[in-house]
Amino acid sequence: MSHHRFVVLGDSCAEGLDDPYPGQRAYRGWADFVAARLAEDEPDFRYANLAVRGRRLDQIVPEQVPAATRLEPDLVALFGGGNDVMSRGWDARTVARRVDTAIRACTEISPVVVTFTLSDVSHRMPLGRRMRPRIVALNEAIREAAVSYGALLIDLWPDPAVTDSRYFGADRLHLSAHGHRRLAAYVLAKLGVDHDPAWLAPLPGTAAPGSWRADVQWLVREVLPVAVTRTRNRLIGRQPGDGFLPKRPDLLPMTRDEAWAPGNA
């Protein structure tokens, strides 16, 4: 099945953090790779990415689904839920309802919808085990909704790459360039489209082992600034993602040369 209008919804994971285009502030990510590959088979292919970092599912639906509806997509990808997991006042039933609403809404505007579970990032960070039950609950809701509404599911929970730090950025949450290529391969395979086999090939060598010193540096460099910013924003009534715009709000052509610009290979 060919696709002509590809629209991506979600949060920072859909936007492409942590895979920046060299020399730019914009992020590339798995969705750009998928779009560039699909464009090779369809001269009139167009791609939009409405994702906004920091957004929860209950924000994605009212903010992004109406915009996506106007674009009349024939392929939608939804990657969200991570910010719901990390939010204060977590409630599994509330988040399950958000998941159901989001996936149902996507299937109502597109004949083909791809959605994703989260991988188990809990073991890569101190005290991360506290987050594991939340991720498990979110993933169960995503799997159930995908079955209920006929969405294609990319289940990242069993992916062995989760144990290799090279597939993740400095914050240990977002995918690195290697991780985004791997995810793009999964999406293309689910759609029945061939892809570069190197994207799923094991990385050469081994990842550097973890250490308490690295954990401390991560806490100081990545965790504390985010915690301070979120606390300050909460005091002034500012939500994560406020002030950020979708990286690609309109349906535009996407070429291989754009995704594989010099230095991007």
PDB file of C-alpha atoms in Angstrom, residues 2 13 31 53 62 87 102 110 115 122 137 155-156 158 164 169 174 191 225 264:
ATOM      1  CA  SER A   2       1.423   3.359  -0.996  1.00  0.00           C
ATOM      2  CA  CYS A  13      10.184  11.374  20.696  1.00  0.00           C
ATOM      3  CA  ALA A  31       9.968  10.193  11.249  1.00  0.00           C
ATOM      4  CA  ARG A  53       8.153  18.363  22.966  1.00  0.00           C
ATOM      5  CA  PRO A  62      -6.928  18.720  21.310  1.00  0.00           C
ATOM      6  CA  SER A  87       3.933  13.767  35.284  1.00  0.00           C
ATOM      7  CA  ALA A 102      -5.675   9.410  21.313  1.00  0.00           C
ATOM      8  CA  SER A 110      -6.472   8.048   8.773  1.00  0.00           C
ATOM      9  CA  THR A 115       1.727   3.749  17.368  1.00  0.00           C
ATOM     10  CA  SER A 122      14.182   2.553  33.951  1.00  0.00           C
ATOM     11  CA  ALA A 137       0.819   0.272  32.639  1.00  0.00           C
ATOM     12  CA  ASP A 155       6.394  -2.745  20.458  1.00  0.00           C
ATOM     13  CA  LEU A 156       9.720  -1.394  21.721  1.00  0.00           C
ATOM     14  CA  PRO A 158      11.450  -6.247  24.070  1.00  0.00           C
ATOM     15  CA  ASP A 164      23.032  -0.333  24.816  1.00  0.00           C
ATOM     16  CA  GLY A 169      21.215  10.532  23.932  1.00  0.00           C
ATOM     17  CA  HIS A 174      15.647  10.172  23.982  1.00  0.00           C
ATOM     18  CA  LEU A 191       4.480  -0.849   6.641  1.00  0.00           C
ATOM     19  CA  PRO A 225      18.308  21.547  35.206  1.00  0.00           C
ATOM     20  CA  ASN A 264      23.821  13.473   8.215  1.00  0.00           C
TER      21      ASN A 264
END
